[in-house]
Each structure stands twice: as structure tokens, then as C-alpha cells.
């Protein structure tokens, strides 16, 4: 079983290799009547696109998405939506080294061991380029959510890059779109840029942590006990290339808290329950409370660095390898719009799952 | 869509409420011919059982498992295995308070909002009692793994409890079974016991972190890109009650590393590749490398504490609630055998998934 | 992959062998708030139960269903419903013959070849006794449909038994419940009884054809293109033991018709479209039209007959085998309530699937 | 839930509308290392292609398939295979009539009722053009089967067209490829041609029956009890446009047989069991016996005929409609290669399912 499909009700299957003719996503389960066109999806691809700053790979892909099916006269029809992105910048070059060598930290060796064959050009299927297809699918999910849950807002941003940490006292979501780090603190951008420049000049790379904030999510989403909302969000983030940890609310820090510290007490408000704190990150028992949902994840440093590393090749010979090519010094940056897309897909999927079982009717309080 | 089923090839569906007549797991996809009996499964349930020390709830359940189908003359037949555990210690009592009140930190309020109805007795379906069914299913998975991958070893243990941390210099896996904390350091047990006693006497509770170590896992397990081995492990752990974060290898700490620090360099050994370090935690590109797999997760402090907390009831009234009853001061302790069971289910599932697609044949090196 | 689960949104997994301690169904995805108790389900089991006439096996099972989870204070909670039926009449006897011999027409040989092991007692998992679990699950589906689609009516009945055919001119649905053949023609019951008596006295058995009529099904159910409503109904019926053919509307007869004969012309009525005929059997493009849905299927004659048959045993020896034991001369009779149950499960599943994607909103005409 | 995906281990999702820019299939779960190129798939598309005789629609599509992913240096890599077919002959024309009218016998009205919106051009998603994508996916399945089960042979052919029936005494599989009816009887081709010419000149259409014969299928394929091999084959055939009935072995005729007539007696041969007859059609208890597998299905007459039919339009007005355009007088003809493709997909899927659970090991006889 190969598993290139994400979701249950809202499902997308990504396909394509880094240096093949095209890649894309086959999206199924979209409700009919949702306004959708290529321009709407394109804006999300543009945010993710490599080559937009000196901190992301200089590969220049137009990343133009085409909708090949499922949309008629500007609206979804309920049939599968095929999103295709042609690969336009596969430089003709000698892949001799990568073809038979295993880059440390890469999936080269595990794909070889599992399949006995791999498209080695640019990492093939294991390339982060696959995330372009997710972002396109996420665009469809966001269009559907705008239609079905208009109050919902999803935003993602960096909270850490190596030794640099977001100062939450300065949190300003309006700053996110205006800097190459998706950093919600305009005043810290220059320092982060200097730091990353240093990393780059050292032929090195660095890890990152990204946060996703989901506001306006209705209560009741999440399907106990093996499709909990937090389970789905964790799986979605962990499926992104290079992610090594996922946290909901207090996350790993919950291990250090006591019950009195961690309790989110409740009082009744005019429009429903009001929680006095949000250690839970908006989810209890796997089901959304109506509070903001907070997900955080770490991204390991780019494995492809120009400092030589010890490794082996397919012949079982010890070699030293320098990974040439165009690579980001911090792949975590490009994970930011991907996380937003994945979160949108999870929320839409759970919304549709809930609508199936409960009809969207909520239990009453008061 | 309700989702009480875990897995793809090896699938189990848990059923049952905390205070209903019984609970259990319906297990499907088990290979035929695996030696299995109730005693084998019972040993795992005994490890998880409440009432085994003063640090776990005093509810005394025999937790005797019965195999109702799928096993004939001591071997699995390939048909569904029904595992049933009867609830024997549902004390007759007045649930008046819990029936209409929402305990802070519990799923009471979210189940009510989602379903409009809930079995409030002992938390009903959202009770950690559900994990008994997982442990039973995990016993079936372990029996199959013993048969199919005899070298595989899965062990889980606590690495943190509030302010107490495992000193990894003292790591001794042989100590795990001999103390109530599943702690791989016999010398630290008394200090942990004193600490937890203090928490308990303060009417409080505390969080924990648990680690799962999987040794002897063959390379090539994991199905890119949405059923990666790390994705599945993360989802499995996050689905356990009260878990708030999951890490693979370096985990959240990867955000602070540079590429040179994080690289796991490779040299060729006699039996295959040897990795000089294991920051990756045994998984690259979602596929196992053959190295030890390391998963870590946090468990929030028990929400049910006898210190009064502010909350509301179903009538929308503000109240103060003391959660009476028998509760663990650190639910993280009981999560340890549950994590082991879930890890076994993931590995078996991926083993069978891989066998379907590749026939279990591995790519050659050298 | 073993596959003992039916359905997508409304899912049930059956478990249990003919002569094990119990069998049952684990039902998931049921909407919350549906009135349900054991008595409601029991009425369907009672219709199916062996031993109710001289034309069905003399095995006397009480077939008492117990609800072990998922129902609280008389209503479903949205959590899994475990339905258990204990086997009470597994006569202690010598299975020596069946244990190592393969009964012709039975699954004995194919289970042995596939699994290398089988519970041979009474056919084990391949016994028609498995259908008791389906009927129980179907009872849950019918309870949910009564709640969600109160106008829906599902009825099934025999239309053929060997050389006997239902005369459709005499069709009277009120007669179905009052005779052992579920025959909608009271006047023909004696002739059918005489015919089957003759078959039985000849140590023989006979095939049958059963029809399911679904009235009041709303338009719009069915998920193109691989979960069409007719596809799902065909799969549901074909999964019943001994079924060899399934037809929708005109069925196999459609091969002989011309386009002018087959067309179901349409005129506008006060409450929506009115079809002048129903060759399509209520389904177009895999989606219900709102017309009555008609499904028909054949059941092969009982393979277990007391006339000796040539076969082989596990040692590869040629033998002659007489199948002793309690067997129905026409298993098609007992398939009637099973078909009704399966149809209910399909309709509920598709209703929930449609609700997820469209919210249950229908396109307008006029 | 929309459901455009077929299969479990070997899965394909078809996408695209009749008059959109392209259509295709996203194929996942393919074993790695299977030799595959576009030419291999193209031969199956060429057999199905419209415009190849005067008996199929005069729409002239090149139906050139492109492989966009998942194949590297002539072999499958185990990653998703995207198959795209561009639509080249969407004549620019006035769709005014079809846009708002519901053709009798078509999915126009049910798609409208379900989705409230539809791509009416050429039937959109409900067009039989979708089957081109299935045939392409079936080509991938056949390539994999050639690699994994080289002895397997799948052939399909017509057995009935209106009043014309195949004379089985003349059965000659070598004739199938050489006539426009896929008829295994060269001597009958002229009579069939004259018959269909008459139908066509009468502005009429006619139904058909198609048979699929699978030889060399290993025993043990089929997953009881809800993914039986016959269940899967029935669902696969019933999902093809215009199919109204499916039979396995004796099919609907089994209703008329007695147990002594229907029994397939067994004797031991040198290479395993030999069945003296094959009423079962090669499947017992949902699992293949090793005998030839026989599936038969009916296709209703083309609904689009140039004889005027009564119907309504979207405004709820009664109208008389003549369906203009290029239509086959017997759509059953084009269903023949589609059935072959679907059968290949089912067999491969079940082969991989079986390999997951049993490792492909068979029980021994003798």
C-alpha cells in the first residue's frame, strides 16, 4: 500500500516528482457550488514559491496552477478537481553523483531500500516540491471554508529559527505577510535576516519552529477516538518534509505542569462558554471547544549543505559528499504556507465528517 | 463520520464506555497462523491495570480479556478477533453532579456540544478506560510481530514527571518492569515516589513525558507521503488521552540545530549502512532506516483534582466543581503500556502495508 | 488485508464463527440521539432465526442480541455500538469428517487454500450464521432511518424458488410477513410448500430469487462514480452467502431491450418529476431519482445435501461425502431478511455520505 | 463524500469531464519495478476509442495518454502514476437544449438534484468518456499483473446484443480482436452487423450482455466477508455506465437449479484439486478456487436516441426532446474493453490484499 492520499471526506492525492513534467493534486469530496478559480489558488502558491527571497532556493518555478476538472462557470460541481502545476525549471544537468549516492539526512537511502528504484533527480517524490501540490489543495479547502464557515481564520508564522525566538510580547499578525520569515514581529526581521545570512555564509543551515493559529473554528469538530482533531492536525504537520515534532496548546511543556496550573476554568458568557485560559490549545477529548486552536511544529535544518559529509553510495562504498544545487538555508520558512494549507484541509475534512454524523446540530447549554 | 478504528491493514475498532457492561476491540487483518491465547494478551493488560500501585486509580478492575472469535486451536485464523473485557467495578453511585456539569479539562463539554447527549458515567467513551481495549489489540499486534519480525523489540518508559527528569546516563532498561513509574533508573525511583506523594497530598496532579524505543525494526517501513512511519506514530500517540505533544528523534529541539550538527553521517558496515548518530530517530522521508526508532510524547496533568475549579453546568450556570472519585495523580504513568501497544500496532500495520506493495523485497546496497 | 467491515459513514464490522462462544457486529458512525433498544433489533433477528419453520434449519438458536455500548438511556450517543449474540446451540459432536474434508460448493477448500487454517466447526466464519450479525446491524440502520428519513420503507420477498415463480399480478405486500417464504401472494403459499417438501424429501435443495423494494428514498443519494447507489446495493447483495447474481430495475433483461422500450419518460408533477415507467429501477447515473428502487438477486441451492458428492480431503484423497447436519433445503428463504438489512445499511450510508458533501440541499426544478 | 476512487491496495481516482480540457486517472499503490510505458497503455485505449467503426460514436478523439509521474527509466517507482488524456474534439456548439433539459435515461436530472449544478456539456462527469480513464488505469494493472502473475489471462467479449445471442458452440477467443463487436464467433459477425444497422436506421438503440473470462487466477484471492472477490467484481462492473445486472458463474439462473445440479464435484489431480464443473464461476465463499472466473453483465440500450421522448426541463416545464449528437447505437460494445480493465484492477487489488495478510503462502493439500 502506497499512501499519497490525505483526508476522509475532503480528500486529495498528490502526484508528481521534482523533475518530472508536472505535479499536482487530485481533490475529491469538495462540496458543490463553491466559488473557485485559478487566481484564488495561485495566491497561495505564490506565497510558497521558491525564489521569492534570497533565503529560499533560487530555483525559479512559475508554479502556475491549472484547474483541469471539477469547476464549471466559476463554481465547484462536486466532482474531482484536478490541479496541475507544470515543472518548468528542471535544469538539464549531470545527476551522476546523486544518482548513486545517498545524501545524509535525505530520503535517498530509505526510498532505495524500500523500492529498489528511485527517481533521483532533485529528490524525486521525496522532494519538498511535493508541498506545492498540497498548497494548491489547501487553496481549494480554503475556498470551501470561506463558503461554509466564513468566520474561520487560519494564520501561520515562524516562532523560532535556530537561536532566534519570537518575542510573543511583540506579536502582530499584520506583520506576517510583509517579511520573508512570515514573522509576526516587524522589529525583529533585520536581526533574523542577519542571523540567517551568517548561517548561509557558513555553508550551513538551521532548524525552525512554526505555529498555526486557527480562530473562529466552531465547537464540535473532531471524531473520537482515532480521528481526533488534534490527532489529525499532528499527522498533517508531521507529514510535511523535515518535521520532527508537533505540539497542541502547551505541547511538550505540559509534562512540567501541575493540574491546578493546567486547568482551563470556564465561565458562562453571553454567546456560550468562556474559557479563562487555553492550555488545551482549543481541543478537549479530540473535539474543538470553540477557542483558538494552536498547533506548533519543528522543522529540522536543511540536510543539503555544501559542507562535505560522510556517506555511502549504492555500491556500498564510503564517500564524502557535498550537496550542490540550490537549497534553502532554512526549509522551515517554506513550511509556513504549507502548514496553513494542511490545517485548512484538516478543518474542512472534520467539518464534513461532523456534518455527516450530526447534521451540524450542536448540543445546547442553558 | 465517527472514527473508532485505527490502522489500515492491521485494523482495530475499540468500543465501550467506562461504566457500560463491557468494552473491547474488534481486530481485523491479522495474518493467519499466529500463536495467540488469552494469557498472552492478559500480561499487557495487567501492566496497564489500575489499582496496581498507590499512584494509579484505586478502581479495581480485574480487566480479564476474553477472545470471542478469530482464534482456533491456539492460532489465529485470519478472521476478526473480538476481545472483550467486562466492566466489573462500576460502583453504584450518584452521578448527579457530573451528569449535568462540565469538568474543566475534560471532554464533557465537547462531547455535549458535538453530540447533544453523552454517557456521563465515569467519562463514558472519553474515559482513559478506552485504552484497555487498545492494549488488548496491541497484544495481538505483538503476537503477530513476534511471529513475523522476531528481532523487533518495543519498550516504553517515563522520561519526565513534572520537575523530575530521567538522567539518561543511568538508563537501564532492565529496571523498567520493576517500579511503578516504568522508570529505566532504579536509583531514582524513591525520589520520584516522594515527589508524586507530595503532589497527591496537595490535591494536585502532574504531567509527564514518555518515550518509546523500537529496536530491530527493518528498513523500508513507512508509506510516503501521507502514511509516513513518523506520521503514523505521531497520530497513534496523539490519539492517547491527554497527550499534547509528540516528537521523533530530536523532536522540537531540531528547531535549534544547524545542518552540520543534525546530520547523521553514514558509513558502510558488514551488514549494511551504519549511521554515526541518530538525530533522525530512525526515520528518513517517512521510512525506517533500520536504526532504533525514538518517539517521545507529553501527557498533561490529570484534570480531575480535588481542588475546586470554576466551571459551568448544562443549564449555563457558573459553578465551582470538585472532581471526586478515584483518580491518578499522574495519568502519564498509565500511558506507558498504552504507548507500547500503539507502537506495535503501527509497526505491524506498516509491515503489512509494505508487504502488499513491495512483497517485502529490499533494494540492494553493494 | 482482511475485510470484515461494510460501509463508509455508517460502518459495521462483523465478527464471530458459527460455533464460537458468540458473534456480533461493531457498528460505528451512527448519528446521536436515535431511539434504540434491544427489542427493536430483536424483531429483525427473530424473522431471520433458524428453526422458525420446517423449511429452515432445525438448529435452535435463541439469537438474543445484547447492546454492550453506544446506547445510553434509550438513545444512541454517537459512539460505537457493540451488538453481541451468544451461540447457545453448538451441539457437541464429532467434526472428524468436516475437519479434514472439503464439502463441494462450500468455502472449506478456499479458506484452507488461503489461510492454511480454518475453524471447520459448522463452517466457521464462512457459515451463513454470520448474517445474524448483519441483521442486527441492519436493525440499527433502520432505527436511524426511521429517525432521519421517516417516509422510507424497505421490504424484501421471494420472487422465485426453483421452478416456482411469483405471479406479479397477485403481488400483495401485506402477505409477506404471514408465510414461511416471505411470499407476497398468500394464495401461492401451499403450492410453494408442496414443492419445497418434495425437494427436501429428495435429499435435495433448490435455488431462489429475492427482491428488495425501497420506497420513499429521497432523490440525490449515490456517490459517483465508484460508490454509485446501484454499485453499493450490488456489492451488498453479492456479499451475502450463496448469491450469484444481482439486478437493478430491468437487470439482465436490459440486454434485450431497445432504447425506445427502455426509456423512462418524465412529466412534471405537483411535487416534482413523475416518471412514466421505471426500467431504471429508481437509479440514474448511480444516483437515486426518487422513484422506487428495485434490486433482485439469485441464491444458489444449498450446497449441503444428504446425497453423496465426490470431493477430496486435506490429504489429497478422493472421497465421497454426505453432508449431515441441520440444513435448509432453500437458503434463499433466510436471505430475505438479510437483504432488507443490507439495503438499510446502504441507504443510511449513502444518506450520511450525501449529507457530508451537499448538506442535504437538493437542486431545484421549476 | 464524493467517491471517485476505486480499489484498496491498488487504487485509482478518475477525474475529468467529457468536454473539459483533459481527463485522467491518478493511480496509487503500484508495486515498484514494473516495466511500463505509454505505448503499453495506449493499446488498451485504442481498443476502446470511439470512431473505430460505424457502430460507435463518430466523435474522433485521439485519446493519447501521457504518463506524468511515477515511472522512471521505463519502470514504475512505487509512487503515484498520473495518466492524462487531453480532450481534443470538443466541438464548439450550442448546448442550449441540454443545458437546461433532462435527457430521459440520463444522469442529467439526478446530478442536478444532488448537486444543484452540473457541467452539462456532453454529460460532463456522467459521460461514458470517464471510462477512458479506467481503461488507462487498467493498463497499469495489466502491466503489474504480467509482472506478478504471468499466467493470468483476462478476456472479455459480447454474448448478447438485443435479440442476437452468442452460440457458445462456436466460441473462438481468437476471433474477438478481429470484429467490431468483440464477438468470439467470426461466422456470426455479419448477422450482428445487419441487426445493428437496422436498429440504427430505426433511430433506435439496443442493450447488450458482456462476459469476462479470467483464466490462470491463483486460488486464495478474495477477502471475506465484505471484500469477496465476487463482490468486488460485481461492484466493478456495476460501476460502469448503463450496467443493470451482474452475474457470477450460473448467475440469476442459479435460482432455478437444485443442489445436485449445481454441485461442482472435486477430484484430486496432479497439480491440485480438479473441479468437474464450474457452476460457481471460479469463486467459493468469496475466494478464488483456481478455476476460470466467469463474470457477465448487462448494459442497457443507449438512452440518447433521435426518436423524440417526453421529459421536463429545469424550469419544470414538460417538453419533447430529441437527443442530437454522435451516439453509439449499442453502448455495450464499448463496455467490453472497460470490463477487462476493471477486472484487471480487481484481481491486482485482491492479489496485493492477499499478499499483505498471508504473504502469498497457500494452504497445502496432500
Short mmCIF file of C-alpha atoms in Angstrom, two decimals, chain B residues 35-341:
data_model
loop_
_atom_site.label_atom_id
_atom_site.label_comp_id
_atom_site.label_asym_id
_atom_site.label_seq_id
_atom_site.Cartn_x
_atom_site.Cartn_y
_atom_site.Cartn_z
CA UNK B 35 0.09 -18.39 18.05
CA UNK B 36 -2.24 -16.48 20.38
CA UNK B 37 -4.16 -17.05 23.58
CA UNK B 38 -5.78 -15.00 26.31
CA UNK B 39 -2.82 -15.34 28.68
CA UNK B 40 -0.51 -13.65 26.20
CA UNK B 41 -2.78 -10.62 25.91
CA UNK B 42 -3.53 -10.61 29.63
CA UNK B 43 0.06 -9.81 30.60
CA UNK B 44 -0.17 -6.46 28.81
CA UNK B 45 -3.48 -5.63 30.41
CA UNK B 46 -2.05 -6.48 33.81
CA UNK B 47 0.74 -3.94 33.32
CA UNK B 48 -1.76 -1.21 32.50
CA UNK B 49 -4.37 -2.14 35.09
CA UNK B 50 -5.48 0.47 37.61
CA UNK B 51 -5.06 -0.35 41.25
CA UNK B 52 -1.58 -1.82 40.93
CA UNK B 53 0.09 0.89 42.99
CA UNK B 54 -0.91 3.81 45.15
CA UNK B 55 -0.02 6.07 42.24
CA UNK B 56 -2.78 4.82 40.00
CA UNK B 57 -6.52 4.98 40.48
CA UNK B 58 -7.91 2.73 43.18
CA UNK B 59 -10.63 1.46 40.89
CA UNK B 60 -10.11 -2.29 40.94
CA UNK B 61 -10.90 -3.85 37.64
CA UNK B 62 -9.98 -7.44 37.02
CA UNK B 63 -9.62 -6.47 33.33
CA UNK B 64 -9.88 -10.07 32.23
CA UNK B 65 -9.81 -10.31 28.47
CA UNK B 66 -11.82 -12.90 26.55
CA UNK B 67 -11.15 -13.88 22.94
CA UNK B 68 -14.57 -14.42 21.35
CA UNK B 69 -13.53 -15.13 17.76
CA UNK B 70 -10.74 -15.46 15.25
CA UNK B 71 -8.55 -17.91 17.18
CA UNK B 72 -8.85 -21.67 16.73
CA UNK B 73 -6.79 -24.30 18.49
CA UNK B 74 -4.31 -21.67 19.70
CA UNK B 75 -3.72 -19.93 16.40
CA UNK B 76 -5.19 -17.00 14.55
CA UNK B 77 -7.31 -17.96 11.55
CA UNK B 78 -7.18 -14.67 9.63
CA UNK B 79 -10.75 -13.77 10.63
CA UNK B 80 -11.71 -10.92 13.02
CA UNK B 81 -10.62 -11.29 16.62
CA UNK B 82 -13.09 -9.98 19.17
CA UNK B 83 -11.51 -9.07 22.51
CA UNK B 84 -13.95 -8.34 25.32
CA UNK B 85 -13.25 -7.01 28.81
CA UNK B 86 -16.19 -6.90 31.17
CA UNK B 87 -16.52 -3.93 33.49
CA UNK B 88 -16.82 -5.33 36.99
CA UNK B 89 -16.26 -2.37 39.29
CA UNK B 90 -18.80 0.22 38.22
CA UNK B 91 -19.76 1.38 41.70
CA UNK B 92 -23.36 2.26 42.03
CA UNK B 93 -23.31 5.93 42.91
CA UNK B 94 -24.95 9.25 42.40
CA UNK B 95 -23.59 10.83 39.24
CA UNK B 96 -25.82 13.85 39.75
CA UNK B 97 -23.00 16.37 39.67
CA UNK B 98 -21.10 15.05 36.71
CA UNK B 99 -24.32 14.30 34.85
CA UNK B 100 -25.02 17.95 34.24
CA UNK B 101 -21.68 19.66 34.95
CA UNK B 102 -18.66 20.01 32.74
CA UNK B 103 -15.37 19.14 34.45
CA UNK B 104 -12.64 21.60 33.34
CA UNK B 105 -10.03 19.94 31.13
CA UNK B 106 -12.37 17.06 30.34
CA UNK B 107 -14.20 16.10 27.17
CA UNK B 108 -17.55 16.53 28.98
CA UNK B 109 -18.29 19.85 27.33
CA UNK B 110 -17.08 18.97 23.86
CA UNK B 111 -18.97 15.66 23.73
CA UNK B 112 -22.07 17.52 24.86
CA UNK B 113 -21.64 20.21 22.23
CA UNK B 114 -20.94 17.70 19.46
CA UNK B 115 -23.48 15.00 20.21
CA UNK B 116 -26.09 16.69 22.44
CA UNK B 117 -26.03 13.52 24.53
CA UNK B 118 -23.30 11.69 26.45
CA UNK B 119 -22.89 8.78 28.79
CA UNK B 120 -21.59 10.84 31.69
CA UNK B 121 -20.81 7.90 33.96
CA UNK B 122 -17.08 7.94 34.55
CA UNK B 123 -16.45 9.91 31.40
CA UNK B 124 -18.22 7.38 29.19
CA UNK B 125 -16.45 6.97 25.91
CA UNK B 126 -13.85 9.68 26.62
CA UNK B 127 -12.58 7.85 29.70
CA UNK B 128 -8.99 6.63 29.68
CA UNK B 129 -10.56 3.26 30.25
CA UNK B 130 -10.84 3.01 26.45
CA UNK B 131 -7.08 2.45 26.43
CA UNK B 132 -7.57 -1.02 27.95
CA UNK B 133 -9.05 -2.05 24.61
CA UNK B 134 -6.02 -0.64 22.77
CA UNK B 135 -3.66 -2.53 25.00
CA UNK B 136 -5.53 -5.75 24.22
CA UNK B 137 -5.33 -5.01 20.48
CA UNK B 138 -1.66 -4.22 20.92
CA UNK B 139 -1.21 -7.67 22.44
CA UNK B 140 -2.48 -9.20 19.21
CA UNK B 141 -0.10 -6.98 17.24
CA UNK B 142 2.82 -8.05 19.40
CA UNK B 143 1.96 -11.72 18.93
CA UNK B 144 1.96 -11.20 15.16
CA UNK B 145 5.22 -9.24 15.26
CA UNK B 146 6.88 -11.98 17.33
CA UNK B 147 5.89 -14.31 14.52
CA UNK B 148 6.82 -12.10 11.57
CA UNK B 149 9.67 -9.89 12.82
CA UNK B 150 11.19 -11.84 15.72
CA UNK B 151 14.09 -9.41 16.22
CA UNK B 152 11.80 -6.47 16.93
CA UNK B 153 11.77 -5.06 20.48
CA UNK B 154 9.47 -2.28 21.69
CA UNK B 155 9.92 -0.75 25.12
CA UNK B 156 8.41 2.37 26.65
CA UNK B 157 9.26 4.25 29.81
CA UNK B 158 8.86 7.58 31.55
CA UNK B 159 11.46 10.28 30.97
CA UNK B 160 9.84 13.13 32.87
CA UNK B 161 7.21 13.66 35.59
CA UNK B 162 6.70 17.32 36.41
CA UNK B 163 10.04 18.55 37.72
CA UNK B 164 11.63 15.10 37.75
CA UNK B 165 13.70 14.12 34.68
CA UNK B 166 15.30 10.83 33.76
CA UNK B 167 19.09 11.03 33.95
CA UNK B 168 19.97 9.34 30.68
CA UNK B 169 23.42 8.49 31.97
CA UNK B 170 21.71 5.98 34.28
CA UNK B 171 19.48 4.45 31.58
CA UNK B 172 18.88 0.79 32.37
CA UNK B 173 16.04 -0.86 30.50
CA UNK B 174 16.04 -3.84 32.86
CA UNK B 175 14.75 -1.58 35.64
CA UNK B 176 11.56 -0.58 33.81
CA UNK B 177 9.40 -3.52 34.82
CA UNK B 178 10.31 -3.32 38.49
CA UNK B 179 8.95 0.05 39.56
CA UNK B 180 5.58 1.77 39.46
CA UNK B 181 6.88 4.55 37.16
CA UNK B 182 8.21 2.37 34.34
CA UNK B 183 11.43 4.25 35.05
CA UNK B 184 14.67 2.94 33.50
CA UNK B 185 16.70 4.07 36.52
CA UNK B 186 16.22 2.06 39.71
CA UNK B 187 18.17 4.58 41.74
CA UNK B 188 15.75 7.40 41.06
CA UNK B 189 12.55 5.60 41.95
CA UNK B 190 12.39 6.75 45.56
CA UNK B 191 12.84 10.38 44.67
CA UNK B 192 10.08 10.13 42.03
CA UNK B 193 7.83 8.44 44.58
CA UNK B 194 8.38 11.17 47.15
CA UNK B 195 7.73 13.84 44.56
CA UNK B 196 4.46 12.29 43.43
CA UNK B 197 3.36 11.72 47.02
CA UNK B 198 3.74 15.43 47.58
CA UNK B 199 1.67 16.22 44.51
CA UNK B 200 -1.04 13.86 45.67
CA UNK B 201 -1.19 15.26 49.18
CA UNK B 202 -1.53 18.73 47.69
CA UNK B 203 -4.76 17.59 45.99
CA UNK B 204 -2.92 18.18 42.78
CA UNK B 205 -1.69 16.25 39.75
CA UNK B 206 1.25 16.49 37.39
CA UNK B 207 2.19 15.99 33.75
CA UNK B 208 4.68 13.54 32.28
CA UNK B 209 6.75 12.65 29.24
CA UNK B 210 7.01 9.12 27.92
CA UNK B 211 9.43 7.64 25.39
CA UNK B 212 9.04 4.63 23.13
CA UNK B 213 12.12 2.88 21.80
CA UNK B 214 11.73 0.48 18.89
CA UNK B 215 14.77 -1.67 18.12
CA UNK B 216 15.18 -4.19 15.34
CA UNK B 217 12.70 -2.54 13.01
CA UNK B 218 13.63 -3.48 9.43
CA UNK B 219 14.37 -0.66 6.99
CA UNK B 220 11.77 0.25 4.41
CA UNK B 221 8.66 0.56 6.59
CA UNK B 222 6.60 3.69 6.02
CA UNK B 223 4.37 4.77 3.14
CA UNK B 224 5.08 8.18 1.68
CA UNK B 225 3.72 10.75 1.78
CA UNK B 226 0.59 10.67 3.95
CA UNK B 227 1.20 7.45 5.84
CA UNK B 228 4.80 8.06 6.77
CA UNK B 229 6.01 5.98 9.66
CA UNK B 230 6.59 9.08 11.78
CA UNK B 231 3.19 10.46 10.81
CA UNK B 232 1.52 7.23 11.90
CA UNK B 233 3.47 7.11 15.17
CA UNK B 234 2.60 10.74 15.88
CA UNK B 235 -1.07 10.13 15.21
CA UNK B 236 -1.02 6.99 17.34
CA UNK B 237 0.47 8.76 20.34
CA UNK B 238 -1.62 11.91 19.92
CA UNK B 239 -4.76 9.76 19.96
CA UNK B 240 -4.00 8.67 23.54
CA UNK B 241 -5.97 10.60 26.13
CA UNK B 242 -4.31 13.77 27.47
CA UNK B 243 -1.33 13.74 25.07
CA UNK B 244 -0.33 17.26 23.95
CA UNK B 245 2.92 16.82 22.02
CA UNK B 246 4.82 14.20 20.04
CA UNK B 247 8.47 14.13 19.00
CA UNK B 248 10.53 11.90 16.69
CA UNK B 249 14.30 11.79 17.29
CA UNK B 250 15.44 15.35 18.06
CA UNK B 251 11.83 16.45 18.16
CA UNK B 252 11.10 20.10 18.97
CA UNK B 253 14.80 20.52 19.69
CA UNK B 254 15.54 20.21 15.96
CA UNK B 255 14.46 23.84 15.61
CA UNK B 256 17.63 24.93 17.42
CA UNK B 257 20.14 22.83 15.46
CA UNK B 258 22.28 23.59 12.45
CA UNK B 259 22.68 21.31 9.49
CA UNK B 260 26.17 20.23 10.47
CA UNK B 261 25.00 19.36 13.98
CA UNK B 262 21.93 17.49 12.81
CA UNK B 263 23.44 15.38 10.00
CA UNK B 264 23.51 11.63 10.65
CA UNK B 265 26.57 10.63 8.65
CA UNK B 266 26.76 7.13 7.16
CA UNK B 267 29.48 4.52 6.74
CA UNK B 268 29.20 1.06 5.24
CA UNK B 269 29.22 -1.79 7.72
CA UNK B 270 29.31 -5.52 7.23
CA UNK B 271 25.55 -5.93 7.42
CA UNK B 272 24.53 -2.68 5.77
CA UNK B 273 24.76 1.05 6.38
CA UNK B 274 25.86 2.29 9.81
CA UNK B 275 24.71 5.72 10.92
CA UNK B 276 27.13 7.65 13.10
CA UNK B 277 24.33 9.32 15.02
CA UNK B 278 20.53 9.19 15.17
CA UNK B 279 19.12 12.70 15.27
CA UNK B 280 16.51 11.49 12.81
CA UNK B 281 15.14 8.96 15.31
CA UNK B 282 15.36 6.11 12.84
CA UNK B 283 13.15 7.57 10.11
CA UNK B 284 14.08 9.44 6.90
CA UNK B 285 11.47 10.64 4.43
CA UNK B 286 8.86 8.81 6.48
CA UNK B 287 10.57 5.43 6.00
CA UNK B 288 12.52 3.46 8.61
CA UNK B 289 16.30 3.38 8.20
CA UNK B 290 16.91 0.28 10.31
CA UNK B 291 18.23 2.39 13.21
CA UNK B 292 16.40 2.47 16.56
CA UNK B 293 13.17 4.46 16.32
CA UNK B 294 12.62 7.02 19.06
CA UNK B 295 9.23 8.58 19.84
CA UNK B 296 8.52 10.84 22.79
CA UNK B 297 5.28 12.43 23.94
CA UNK B 298 3.91 14.58 26.74
CA UNK B 299 0.85 13.87 28.85
CA UNK B 300 -0.93 16.71 30.56
CA UNK B 301 -1.62 16.54 34.31
CA UNK B 302 -4.81 14.73 35.35
CA UNK B 303 -7.65 17.22 35.02
CA UNK B 304 -9.71 15.61 37.79
CA UNK B 305 -8.35 17.08 41.01
CA UNK B 306 -9.96 17.59 44.36
CA UNK B 307 -9.07 21.29 44.41
CA UNK B 308 -12.24 23.22 43.44
CA UNK B 309 -12.31 24.65 39.91
CA UNK B 310 -14.57 27.19 38.24
CA UNK B 311 -16.84 25.79 35.54
CA UNK B 312 -20.40 25.79 34.22
CA UNK B 313 -23.20 23.25 34.04
CA UNK B 314 -25.57 22.23 31.27
CA UNK B 315 -28.05 24.89 32.35
CA UNK B 316 -25.42 27.55 31.65
CA UNK B 317 -24.86 28.33 35.32
CA UNK B 318 -21.47 29.21 36.81
CA UNK B 319 -20.44 26.68 39.46
CA UNK B 320 -17.38 25.54 41.42
CA UNK B 321 -16.62 21.85 40.99
CA UNK B 322 -14.54 19.37 42.95
CA UNK B 323 -13.98 16.18 40.99
CA UNK B 324 -14.44 13.37 43.50
CA UNK B 325 -13.66 9.80 42.74
CA UNK B 326 -10.62 7.66 42.19
CA UNK B 327 -8.07 9.38 40.03
CA UNK B 328 -4.40 9.03 39.22
CA UNK B 329 -2.15 11.91 40.32
CA UNK B 330 -0.18 11.33 37.12
CA UNK B 331 -2.09 9.75 34.22
CA UNK B 332 1.16 9.70 32.30
CA UNK B 333 2.16 6.55 34.18
CA UNK B 334 -0.63 4.51 32.71
CA UNK B 335 0.10 5.88 29.25
CA UNK B 336 3.37 3.91 29.17
CA UNK B 337 1.98 0.46 28.28
CA UNK B 338 -0.61 2.11 26.04
CA UNK B 339 2.16 3.74 24.00
CA UNK B 340 3.91 0.41 23.61
CA UNK B 341 0.69 -1.15 22.35
#
